Amino acid sequence: MLARLKTFSLLGIDAIPVDVEVDISPAESPKTILVGLPEAAVKESTHRVERAIVNSGFIAPNCRVVINLAPAELPKNAASFDLPITIGLLMASGQVAGERVNQYAVVGELALDGSTRPTRGVLSMALAAARSQNLRGLVVPAENAAEGAVVEGVEVIPVTSLAQAVGFLTGQLEIEPAPNRAYELFSQHQTYDVDFSDVRGQEMAKRALLVAAAGGHNVLMLGPPGSGKTMLAKRLPTILPPLTLEEALETTRIYSACGRLEAGRALIVTRPFRAPHHTISDAGLVGGGSIPMPGEISLAHNGVLFLDELPEFNRRTLEVLRQPLEDRVVTIARAQHSTTFPANFMLVAAMNPCPCGYRNDPRRSCHCTVPQIERYVGKISGPLLDRIDIHIEVPAVPFRDLLQSRPATPSEAFRQMVAAAREIQRERFRGSSTRYNADMSSRQIRRFCALDSQCQELLRKAMTEMGLSARAHDKILRVARTIADLDGSPEIRINHLSEAVNYRMLDRQFWQ
């Protein structure tokens, strides 16, 4: 007897529809054959399935069993096939029958006692089920139900055991779909534990981060140890506009596919902040593996990627950032297939001016030799530096600033300014794929960043004296456009351009 039901398999962060076909036929020697490119975790499911069937009060088939996972060329590598395979076996052996099997896709891992265990990627599967014309909903382990329920237009049925799943699919047990609590999660958890008001002094650095947040620009901070670079970077997400539901779903499904979604957390509603250690590998940063998985740049999607002690990173690891910084996606190619992961993040990097960290510090003497300093800063290539829009110095904080009793500007005030500037950009780029000034194409720069003669002369002198590339020229214009938006000015004025040029001063000071 043949049974067929629907499930999903993860490929990267995307859920691909899979048909589970189970055929049982009489045979002298019982044997189970699993085909359809199953990986080790799927092959082992036959042992879990057999004991789950028996321990749930059903009869394990004592016949020849062929289980096919179609499409056959798609690798299947998760334990989420346990539940659909088990139900397929019960249907093919005549122990279970019901019309709901054709209306609901089934995913979930089983324990030996028949209870369900959570699985990765349920949010991606719910999104795929919502797009399907033939599916009414999704049967998932109860621990994953809240995650899948944030998707509108699909019923997510929580089950705690094989017996409960069978009861629902046969119509003997009614289970209410998990409620959609997306907007409740936004109202409860869209807060941060840190605030810009915690930072004393560093007004110039705060201004630069405000500009960066308003236009989506990348930032490099350079200063001695203890000047507040990490403290400032950790507070950058607090001045970015709140995540929209669409952005929250994009971010959450990456964490869900990686198995990094915290238990009990159905939706990520705050901007992610990722700060990998400088010993990270290429694959850990951009993604990879025999079965491609997202890296840190994808986990920072719609948020901030902070690289502290930038020169300490392997140079090859840093160079792989060049393409994602331009395209906002990263493609991992393998012999059989390629996978594209989103990587729309703000890069914030920090470094010391020299190996000891005290070059140009009036309070401490630097003992680094010129060759040592050149080797240190030479680890950062010119092409990578070109892709960082804003370079700022973060000097040591004076003692008088540390004693200030006047409260500093809170994140909420900065966030309002950022939101106003981004609203201007939303109207400017309506109808195009561009979202922020940092993403403007060359054609859009010519259209929206027109300069008068005085500004053109200033930019010409800056290009000549600092030896900037054509890419750096465009970066200056993008940053100047953002500064004008913060000022509410439709045109780029001389003061806007001057400030933007100042944010490239490290080109001349340290890399020329």
Short mmCIF file of C-alpha atoms in Angstrom, two decimals:
data_model
loop_
_atom_site.label_atom_id
_atom_site.label_comp_id
_atom_site.label_asym_id
_atom_site.label_seq_id
_atom_site.Cartn_x
_atom_site.Cartn_y
_atom_site.Cartn_z
CA MET A 1 0.00 0.00 0.00
CA LEU A 2 1.29 3.45 -0.93
CA ALA A 3 0.97 6.57 1.23
CA ARG A 4 2.00 10.11 0.35
CA LEU A 5 2.19 13.30 2.43
CA LYS A 6 3.87 16.72 2.37
CA THR A 7 6.79 18.10 4.34
CA PHE A 8 9.66 20.56 3.86
CA SER A 9 13.45 20.40 3.73
CA LEU A 10 15.86 23.25 4.39
CA LEU A 11 18.32 24.33 1.72
CA GLY A 12 20.31 27.13 3.30
CA ILE A 13 17.57 29.24 4.87
CA ASP A 14 14.92 28.39 2.25
CA ALA A 15 12.27 25.69 2.76
CA ILE A 16 11.83 23.38 -0.23
CA PRO A 17 8.62 21.27 -0.55
CA VAL A 18 9.28 17.53 -0.23
CA ASP A 19 6.91 14.61 -0.89
CA VAL A 20 7.26 11.69 1.51
CA GLU A 21 6.19 8.48 -0.24
CA VAL A 22 5.96 5.24 1.75
CA ASP A 23 5.27 1.88 0.13
CA ILE A 24 4.76 -1.32 2.12
CA SER A 25 4.72 -4.74 0.47
CA PRO A 26 4.87 -8.33 1.84
CA ALA A 27 8.30 -9.88 2.07
CA GLU A 28 9.91 -12.91 3.69
CA SER A 29 12.61 -10.81 5.33
CA PRO A 30 11.57 -7.36 6.66
CA LYS A 31 13.67 -4.54 5.27
CA THR A 32 13.47 -0.74 5.24
CA ILE A 33 14.96 1.15 2.30
CA LEU A 34 15.29 4.93 2.47
CA VAL A 35 16.01 6.75 -0.82
CA GLY A 36 16.14 10.38 -1.98
CA LEU A 37 19.65 11.52 -0.93
CA PRO A 38 19.16 11.20 2.86
CA GLU A 39 22.06 12.34 5.02
CA ALA A 40 23.12 10.57 8.21
CA ALA A 41 20.52 12.20 10.47
CA VAL A 42 17.73 11.12 8.08
CA LYS A 43 19.07 7.59 7.63
CA GLU A 44 19.09 7.11 11.39
CA SER A 45 15.45 8.13 11.56
CA THR A 46 14.31 4.58 10.69
CA HIS A 47 15.46 3.37 14.12
CA ARG A 48 13.82 6.27 15.97
CA VAL A 49 10.63 5.84 13.95
CA GLU A 50 10.32 2.11 14.71
CA ARG A 51 10.55 2.57 18.48
CA ALA A 52 8.32 5.68 18.45
CA ILE A 53 5.61 3.67 16.66
CA VAL A 54 5.76 0.80 19.15
CA ASN A 55 6.00 3.03 22.24
CA SER A 56 3.00 5.09 21.04
CA GLY A 57 0.76 2.01 20.95
CA PHE A 58 0.87 1.30 17.19
CA ILE A 59 2.24 -1.74 15.35
CA ALA A 60 5.54 -1.47 13.52
CA PRO A 61 5.26 -2.88 9.96
CA ASN A 62 7.02 -6.23 9.58
CA CYS A 63 7.31 -6.03 5.78
CA ARG A 64 9.42 -4.60 3.02
CA VAL A 65 9.26 -0.79 3.35
CA VAL A 66 10.47 1.68 0.72
CA ILE A 67 10.54 5.35 1.74
CA ASN A 68 11.16 7.91 -0.99
CA LEU A 69 11.89 11.58 -0.30
CA ALA A 70 11.21 13.55 -3.49
CA PRO A 71 12.70 15.44 -5.27
CA ALA A 72 15.44 12.82 -5.28
CA GLU A 73 18.28 15.21 -6.24
CA LEU A 74 17.75 17.44 -3.17
CA PRO A 75 19.94 16.49 -0.17
CA LYS A 76 17.90 15.91 3.01
CA ASN A 77 19.86 16.54 6.17
CA ALA A 78 17.57 17.15 9.14
CA ALA A 79 15.73 15.04 11.71
CA SER A 80 12.51 16.92 10.86
CA PHE A 81 11.54 14.01 8.59
CA ASP A 82 10.86 11.70 11.59
CA LEU A 83 7.22 12.70 12.04
CA PRO A 84 6.15 12.64 8.35
CA ILE A 85 7.91 9.30 7.77
CA THR A 86 6.20 7.79 10.82
CA ILE A 87 2.75 8.97 9.79
CA GLY A 88 3.43 7.71 6.26
CA LEU A 89 4.26 4.27 7.65
CA LEU A 90 1.05 4.20 9.69
CA MET A 91 -0.98 5.23 6.64
CA ALA A 92 0.69 2.70 4.34
CA SER A 93 0.10 -0.10 6.89
CA GLY A 94 -3.59 0.79 7.13
CA GLN A 95 -3.50 1.92 10.77
CA VAL A 96 -4.25 5.59 9.97
CA ALA A 97 -6.48 7.30 7.39
CA GLY A 98 -7.71 10.86 7.09
CA GLU A 99 -8.34 13.66 4.58
CA ARG A 100 -6.36 16.23 6.56
CA VAL A 101 -3.13 14.58 5.45
CA ASN A 102 -3.55 16.27 2.06
CA GLN A 103 -4.23 19.68 3.62
CA TYR A 104 -1.36 19.95 6.11
CA ALA A 105 2.41 19.55 5.78
CA VAL A 106 4.07 17.71 8.66
CA VAL A 107 7.51 18.39 10.21
CA GLY A 108 9.14 17.33 13.45
CA GLU A 109 11.71 15.13 15.16
CA LEU A 110 10.58 12.24 17.35
CA ALA A 111 11.96 10.86 20.59
CA LEU A 112 11.90 7.11 21.22
CA ASP A 113 8.78 7.48 23.39
CA GLY A 114 6.90 9.19 20.55
CA SER A 115 7.13 12.73 21.90
CA THR A 116 8.09 15.54 19.52
CA ARG A 117 11.27 17.56 19.65
CA PRO A 118 11.84 21.03 18.16
CA THR A 119 13.41 21.35 14.73
CA ARG A 120 15.23 24.05 12.78
CA GLY A 121 13.74 26.32 10.14
CA VAL A 122 10.04 26.18 11.06
CA LEU A 123 9.60 29.87 10.21
CA SER A 124 10.91 29.32 6.66
CA MET A 125 8.61 26.31 6.34
CA ALA A 126 5.60 28.33 7.50
CA LEU A 127 6.41 31.04 4.96
CA ALA A 128 6.65 28.39 2.22
CA ALA A 129 3.36 26.82 3.34
CA ALA A 130 1.66 30.24 3.24
CA ARG A 131 2.78 30.66 -0.39
CA SER A 132 1.51 27.20 -1.37
CA GLN A 133 -1.89 27.00 -3.02
CA ASN A 134 -2.56 23.43 -1.86
CA LEU A 135 -1.74 23.63 1.83
CA ARG A 136 -3.97 24.84 4.61
CA GLY A 137 -1.40 24.65 7.36
CA LEU A 138 1.55 23.03 9.06
CA VAL A 139 1.76 20.43 11.84
CA VAL A 140 4.84 21.18 13.99
CA PRO A 141 6.28 20.32 17.41
CA ALA A 142 4.67 22.44 20.14
CA GLU A 143 7.98 24.17 20.94
CA ASN A 144 8.10 25.57 17.38
CA ALA A 145 4.44 26.57 17.10
CA ALA A 146 4.81 30.18 18.27
CA GLU A 147 7.65 30.70 15.77
CA GLY A 148 5.61 29.46 12.81
CA ALA A 149 2.44 31.25 13.94
CA VAL A 150 3.89 34.73 13.28
CA VAL A 151 3.24 34.07 9.58
CA GLU A 152 -0.17 35.20 8.40
CA GLY A 153 -2.33 33.06 6.13
CA VAL A 154 -1.29 29.63 7.44
CA GLU A 155 -2.57 27.46 10.31
CA VAL A 156 0.19 26.19 12.59
CA ILE A 157 -0.94 23.14 14.60
CA PRO A 158 1.14 22.39 17.73
CA VAL A 159 1.56 18.71 18.67
CA THR A 160 3.47 17.21 21.57
CA SER A 161 3.49 13.57 20.47
CA LEU A 162 2.99 11.18 17.58
CA ALA A 163 -0.37 10.10 19.00
CA GLN A 164 -1.56 13.72 19.08
CA ALA A 165 -0.46 14.29 15.47
CA VAL A 166 -2.28 11.13 14.35
CA GLY A 167 -5.40 12.16 16.25
CA PHE A 168 -5.49 15.55 14.53
CA LEU A 169 -4.78 14.29 11.01
CA THR A 170 -7.48 11.59 11.30
CA GLY A 171 -10.02 14.09 12.61
CA GLN A 172 -10.41 12.35 15.98
CA LEU A 173 -8.80 15.25 17.87
CA GLU A 174 -9.37 18.96 17.31
CA ILE A 175 -6.38 21.21 18.02
CA GLU A 176 -6.63 24.99 17.83
CA PRO A 177 -3.98 26.65 15.64
CA ALA A 178 -1.32 28.57 17.55
CA PRO A 179 -2.28 32.28 17.78
CA ASN A 180 -0.31 34.94 15.92
CA ARG A 181 1.41 37.01 18.63
CA ALA A 182 3.74 39.02 16.37
CA TYR A 183 2.50 42.48 17.33
CA GLU A 184 2.36 41.50 21.00
CA LEU A 185 6.01 40.45 20.78
CA PHE A 186 6.91 43.82 19.25
CA SER A 187 5.24 45.73 22.08
CA GLN A 188 6.83 43.59 24.81
CA HIS A 189 10.39 43.02 23.65
CA GLN A 190 11.41 45.89 21.35
CA THR A 191 13.67 47.49 23.95
CA TYR A 192 17.43 47.64 24.54
CA ASP A 193 19.46 47.30 27.73
CA VAL A 194 21.94 50.03 26.68
CA ASP A 195 21.53 53.68 25.66
CA PHE A 196 23.63 56.43 24.14
CA SER A 197 23.13 58.50 27.28
CA ASP A 198 25.56 56.07 28.99
CA VAL A 199 28.44 57.45 26.89
CA ARG A 200 30.27 60.47 28.32
CA GLY A 201 31.94 62.84 25.87
CA GLN A 202 32.83 61.67 22.34
CA GLU A 203 30.36 64.09 20.73
CA MET A 204 32.15 63.95 17.38
CA ALA A 205 32.01 60.16 17.33
CA LYS A 206 28.32 60.25 18.27
CA ARG A 207 27.67 62.66 15.41
CA ALA A 208 29.46 60.34 12.96
CA LEU A 209 27.42 57.35 14.15
CA LEU A 210 24.24 59.41 13.79
CA VAL A 211 25.16 60.11 10.15
CA ALA A 212 26.03 56.45 9.62
CA ALA A 213 22.71 55.26 11.06
CA ALA A 214 20.72 57.78 9.02
CA GLY A 215 22.19 56.67 5.69
CA GLY A 216 23.18 53.05 6.37
CA HIS A 217 26.90 53.83 6.05
CA ASN A 218 29.81 51.67 7.22
CA VAL A 219 32.11 53.10 9.92
CA LEU A 220 35.73 52.68 11.02
CA MET A 221 36.64 54.01 14.47
CA LEU A 222 40.30 54.54 15.34
CA GLY A 223 41.54 55.39 18.82
CA PRO A 224 43.54 54.27 21.86
CA PRO A 225 42.36 51.49 24.18
CA GLY A 226 39.59 52.52 26.56
CA SER A 227 38.36 55.47 24.51
CA GLY A 228 34.86 54.03 24.14
CA LYS A 229 34.90 52.47 20.65
CA THR A 230 33.19 49.23 21.71
CA MET A 231 30.76 51.10 23.96
CA LEU A 232 29.69 53.31 21.06
CA ALA A 233 29.36 50.38 18.65
CA LYS A 234 27.14 48.40 21.04
CA ARG A 235 24.74 51.36 21.23
CA LEU A 236 24.44 51.89 17.48
CA PRO A 237 21.45 49.49 17.13
CA THR A 238 19.54 51.60 19.67
CA ILE A 239 19.40 54.60 17.32
CA LEU A 240 18.39 52.64 14.24
CA PRO A 241 14.66 52.67 13.39
CA PRO A 242 12.66 49.80 14.91
CA LEU A 243 12.48 46.61 12.86
CA THR A 244 9.41 46.29 10.66
CA LEU A 245 7.53 42.98 10.66
CA GLU A 246 9.01 42.12 7.26
CA GLU A 247 12.56 42.79 8.50
CA ALA A 248 11.90 40.83 11.71
CA LEU A 249 10.77 37.81 9.67
CA GLU A 250 13.86 38.07 7.42
CA THR A 251 16.18 38.15 10.42
CA THR A 252 14.37 35.49 12.45
CA ARG A 253 14.31 32.91 9.68
CA ILE A 254 18.12 33.10 9.41
CA TYR A 255 18.50 32.38 13.13
CA SER A 256 15.82 29.68 12.94
CA ALA A 257 17.54 27.90 10.03
CA CYS A 258 20.83 27.93 11.97
CA GLY A 259 19.20 26.64 15.14
CA ARG A 260 20.23 29.82 17.00
CA LEU A 261 16.78 31.08 17.88
CA GLU A 262 16.53 31.25 21.67
CA ALA A 263 14.07 28.89 23.33
CA GLY A 264 10.72 30.60 23.84
CA ARG A 265 11.63 33.45 21.49
CA ALA A 266 9.30 33.30 18.50
CA LEU A 267 10.48 36.46 16.74
CA ILE A 268 13.58 38.66 16.83
CA VAL A 269 12.23 42.21 17.19
CA THR A 270 15.45 44.14 17.94
CA ARG A 271 18.32 44.90 15.59
CA PRO A 272 20.94 42.12 15.80
CA PHE A 273 24.44 43.03 16.97
CA ARG A 274 27.17 40.55 16.09
CA ALA A 275 30.77 40.88 17.31
CA PRO A 276 32.83 37.86 16.17
CA HIS A 277 36.30 37.23 17.58
CA HIS A 278 39.26 38.04 15.34
CA THR A 279 40.19 34.34 15.09
CA ILE A 280 37.03 33.60 13.07
CA SER A 281 37.44 31.63 9.82
CA ASP A 282 36.29 32.64 6.34
CA ALA A 283 33.34 30.23 6.50
CA GLY A 284 32.39 31.44 9.98
CA LEU A 285 32.26 35.04 8.77
CA VAL A 286 30.51 34.79 5.40
CA GLY A 287 29.02 31.30 5.60
CA GLY A 288 29.97 27.96 4.12
CA GLY A 289 30.32 24.27 4.81
CA SER A 290 29.60 21.23 2.64
CA ILE A 291 25.95 22.08 3.17
CA PRO A 292 26.10 25.92 3.12
CA MET A 293 25.00 27.63 6.32
CA PRO A 294 24.85 31.37 7.07
CA GLY A 295 27.83 33.11 8.65
CA GLU A 296 28.14 36.12 10.92
CA ILE A 297 27.40 38.64 8.15
CA SER A 298 24.01 36.98 7.56
CA LEU A 299 23.31 36.74 11.30
CA ALA A 300 23.88 40.52 11.35
CA HIS A 301 21.29 41.04 8.57
CA ASN A 302 19.24 44.21 9.26
CA GLY A 303 21.59 44.99 12.13
CA VAL A 304 25.23 45.74 12.98
CA LEU A 305 28.39 43.69 12.43
CA PHE A 306 31.15 44.89 14.76
CA LEU A 307 34.76 43.91 14.04
CA ASP A 308 36.89 44.94 17.00
CA GLU A 309 40.69 45.01 16.62
CA LEU A 310 40.30 45.00 12.83
CA PRO A 311 44.02 44.49 11.95
CA GLU A 312 44.10 41.34 14.09
CA PHE A 313 41.70 39.58 11.70
CA ASN A 314 43.22 37.38 9.04
CA ARG A 315 43.66 39.51 5.90
CA ARG A 316 42.08 36.86 3.68
CA THR A 317 39.06 36.73 6.01
CA LEU A 318 38.62 40.49 5.73
CA GLU A 319 38.91 40.42 1.94
CA VAL A 320 35.91 38.12 1.60
CA LEU A 321 33.80 40.98 2.98
CA ARG A 322 34.35 43.09 -0.12
CA GLN A 323 31.64 41.57 -2.31
CA PRO A 324 28.92 41.32 0.41
CA LEU A 325 29.52 44.97 1.37
CA GLU A 326 28.67 45.99 -2.20
CA ASP A 327 25.89 43.52 -3.08
CA ARG A 328 24.22 43.13 0.35
CA VAL A 329 23.98 39.37 -0.31
CA VAL A 330 26.54 36.55 -0.26
CA THR A 331 26.44 33.54 -2.58
CA ILE A 332 28.07 30.28 -1.47
CA ALA A 333 28.78 28.07 -4.49
CA ARG A 334 29.27 24.33 -4.29
CA ALA A 335 29.65 21.68 -6.98
CA GLN A 336 26.01 20.59 -6.86
CA HIS A 337 24.28 23.87 -6.07
CA SER A 338 24.74 27.45 -4.87
CA THR A 339 22.95 29.21 -2.04
CA THR A 340 22.40 32.95 -1.57
CA PHE A 341 22.09 34.40 1.93
CA PRO A 342 21.00 37.97 2.78
CA ALA A 343 23.75 40.18 4.22
CA ASN A 344 22.34 43.69 4.49
CA PHE A 345 24.26 44.88 7.55
CA MET A 346 26.05 47.97 8.80
CA LEU A 347 29.77 47.33 9.26
CA VAL A 348 31.35 49.01 12.29
CA ALA A 349 35.07 48.36 12.71
CA ALA A 350 37.44 49.51 15.45
CA MET A 351 41.22 49.55 15.67
CA ASN A 352 44.12 51.12 17.50
CA PRO A 353 46.40 53.57 15.67
CA CYS A 354 49.44 51.34 16.25
CA PRO A 355 50.32 47.99 17.89
CA CYS A 356 50.68 49.50 21.37
CA GLY A 357 47.60 51.66 20.86
CA TYR A 358 48.98 55.05 21.97
CA ARG A 359 50.20 56.75 18.82
CA ASN A 360 49.35 60.49 18.91
CA ASP A 361 48.08 60.14 22.51
CA PRO A 362 49.39 63.19 24.46
CA ARG A 363 49.21 61.33 27.79
CA ARG A 364 51.13 58.19 26.84
CA SER A 365 54.28 57.68 24.79
CA CYS A 366 54.30 55.32 21.83
CA HIS A 367 57.33 53.05 21.38
CA CYS A 368 56.26 51.49 18.08
CA THR A 369 58.68 51.84 15.19
CA VAL A 370 57.59 53.07 11.78
CA PRO A 371 57.91 49.58 10.17
CA GLN A 372 55.78 48.11 12.98
CA ILE A 373 53.07 50.70 12.42
CA GLU A 374 53.18 50.19 8.65
CA ARG A 375 52.81 46.42 9.02
CA TYR A 376 49.96 46.91 11.49
CA VAL A 377 47.82 49.26 9.40
CA GLY A 378 48.91 47.53 6.18
CA LYS A 379 46.80 44.51 7.12
CA ILE A 380 43.77 46.49 5.94
CA SER A 381 43.70 46.69 2.16
CA GLY A 382 42.84 49.83 0.22
CA PRO A 383 39.85 48.21 -1.55
CA LEU A 384 38.31 47.24 1.80
CA LEU A 385 38.97 50.70 3.23
CA ASP A 386 37.28 52.24 0.19
CA ARG A 387 34.11 50.34 1.07
CA ILE A 388 33.96 51.93 4.52
CA ASP A 389 32.17 55.26 4.14
CA ILE A 390 33.11 57.01 7.39
CA HIS A 391 36.50 57.04 9.18
CA ILE A 392 36.55 58.73 12.56
CA GLU A 393 39.07 59.22 15.33
CA VAL A 394 37.90 58.40 18.84
CA PRO A 395 40.41 60.08 21.20
CA ALA A 396 40.74 59.34 24.90
CA VAL A 397 37.94 60.88 27.00
CA PRO A 398 39.08 63.92 29.04
CA PHE A 399 38.60 63.70 32.80
CA ARG A 400 36.21 66.67 32.83
CA ASP A 401 33.84 64.81 30.49
CA LEU A 402 33.77 61.81 32.80
CA LEU A 403 32.65 64.06 35.68
CA GLN A 404 29.80 65.71 33.76
CA SER A 405 26.54 65.57 35.70
CA ARG A 406 24.45 66.83 32.78
CA PRO A 407 22.73 63.87 31.11
CA ALA A 408 23.93 63.04 27.61
CA THR A 409 21.59 62.86 24.61
CA PRO A 410 19.51 59.65 24.84
CA SER A 411 19.13 57.14 22.03
CA GLU A 412 15.48 58.11 21.54
CA ALA A 413 16.44 61.63 20.40
CA PHE A 414 18.98 60.24 17.93
CA ARG A 415 16.45 57.66 16.72
CA GLN A 416 13.93 60.35 15.87
CA MET A 417 16.49 62.20 13.76
CA VAL A 418 17.47 58.99 12.00
CA ALA A 419 13.82 58.14 11.33
CA ALA A 420 13.19 61.58 9.82
CA ALA A 421 16.22 61.28 7.51
CA ARG A 422 15.24 57.77 6.44
CA GLU A 423 11.70 58.92 5.66
CA ILE A 424 13.20 61.45 3.23
CA GLN A 425 15.19 58.63 1.64
CA ARG A 426 12.11 56.41 1.43
CA GLU A 427 10.31 59.08 -0.59
CA ARG A 428 13.40 59.75 -2.71
CA PHE A 429 13.87 56.11 -3.71
CA ARG A 430 10.20 55.14 -3.97
CA GLY A 431 9.74 52.69 -6.83
CA SER A 432 13.38 51.49 -6.85
CA SER A 433 15.25 48.73 -5.02
CA THR A 434 17.46 51.30 -3.24
CA ARG A 435 16.59 51.81 0.42
CA TYR A 436 19.27 54.11 1.85
CA ASN A 437 21.75 56.69 0.63
CA ALA A 438 24.60 54.24 1.17
CA ASP A 439 23.08 52.00 -1.53
CA MET A 440 22.78 54.67 -4.24
CA SER A 441 23.95 53.65 -7.70
CA SER A 442 26.20 55.89 -9.81
CA ARG A 443 23.19 57.07 -11.80
CA GLN A 444 21.31 57.95 -8.62
CA ILE A 445 24.36 59.81 -7.28
CA ARG A 446 24.43 62.00 -10.39
CA ARG A 447 20.72 62.66 -10.00
CA PHE A 448 20.41 63.29 -6.26
CA CYS A 449 23.88 64.60 -5.34
CA ALA A 450 24.28 67.56 -7.68
CA LEU A 451 26.91 70.09 -6.50
CA ASP A 452 27.25 73.81 -7.12
CA SER A 453 30.57 75.27 -8.34
CA GLN A 454 31.86 75.97 -4.82
CA CYS A 455 31.22 72.38 -3.70
CA GLN A 456 32.77 71.01 -6.88
CA GLU A 457 35.98 72.94 -6.24
CA LEU A 458 36.16 71.70 -2.64
CA LEU A 459 35.68 68.11 -3.77
CA ARG A 460 38.30 68.47 -6.52
CA LYS A 461 40.89 69.71 -4.01
CA ALA A 462 40.06 66.92 -1.60
CA MET A 463 40.38 64.27 -4.30
CA THR A 464 43.71 65.68 -5.47
CA GLU A 465 45.30 66.17 -2.04
CA MET A 466 44.10 62.90 -0.49
CA GLY A 467 44.52 60.73 -3.61
CA LEU A 468 41.04 59.27 -3.26
CA SER A 469 39.62 56.67 -5.65
CA ALA A 470 36.46 57.00 -7.71
CA ARG A 471 34.70 54.78 -5.17
CA ALA A 472 35.77 57.10 -2.33
CA HIS A 473 34.46 60.05 -4.40
CA ASP A 474 31.04 58.39 -4.53
CA LYS A 475 31.20 57.57 -0.81
CA ILE A 476 31.77 61.23 0.03
CA LEU A 477 28.75 62.27 -2.04
CA ARG A 478 26.55 59.61 -0.42
CA VAL A 479 27.58 60.73 3.08
CA ALA A 480 27.08 64.40 2.14
CA ARG A 481 23.58 63.54 0.91
CA THR A 482 22.82 61.91 4.27
CA ILE A 483 24.12 64.94 6.21
CA ALA A 484 21.89 67.19 4.08
CA ASP A 485 18.92 64.93 4.83
CA LEU A 486 19.60 65.22 8.58
CA ASP A 487 19.68 68.98 8.07
CA GLY A 488 16.41 68.88 6.10
CA SER A 489 18.12 70.45 3.08
CA PRO A 490 17.10 69.45 -0.47
CA GLU A 491 20.55 70.47 -1.79
CA ILE A 492 24.05 69.52 -0.69
CA ARG A 493 25.69 72.66 0.69
CA ILE A 494 29.35 73.46 1.36
CA ASN A 495 29.11 72.64 5.08
CA HIS A 496 27.54 69.25 4.31
CA LEU A 497 30.31 68.37 1.86
CA SER A 498 33.04 69.61 4.21
CA GLU A 499 31.81 67.35 6.99
CA ALA A 500 31.65 64.39 4.59
CA VAL A 501 35.25 65.03 3.44
CA ASN A 502 36.40 65.18 7.07
CA TYR A 503 35.08 61.64 7.51
CA ARG A 504 37.73 60.47 4.97
CA MET A 505 40.68 62.15 6.69
CA LEU A 506 42.15 58.83 7.83
CA ASP A 507 42.93 58.06 4.19
CA ARG A 508 45.59 60.70 4.18
CA GLN A 509 46.71 60.43 7.78
CA PHE A 510 47.35 56.70 8.05
CA TRP A 511 47.24 55.03 4.66
CA GLN A 512 49.04 57.48 2.37
#
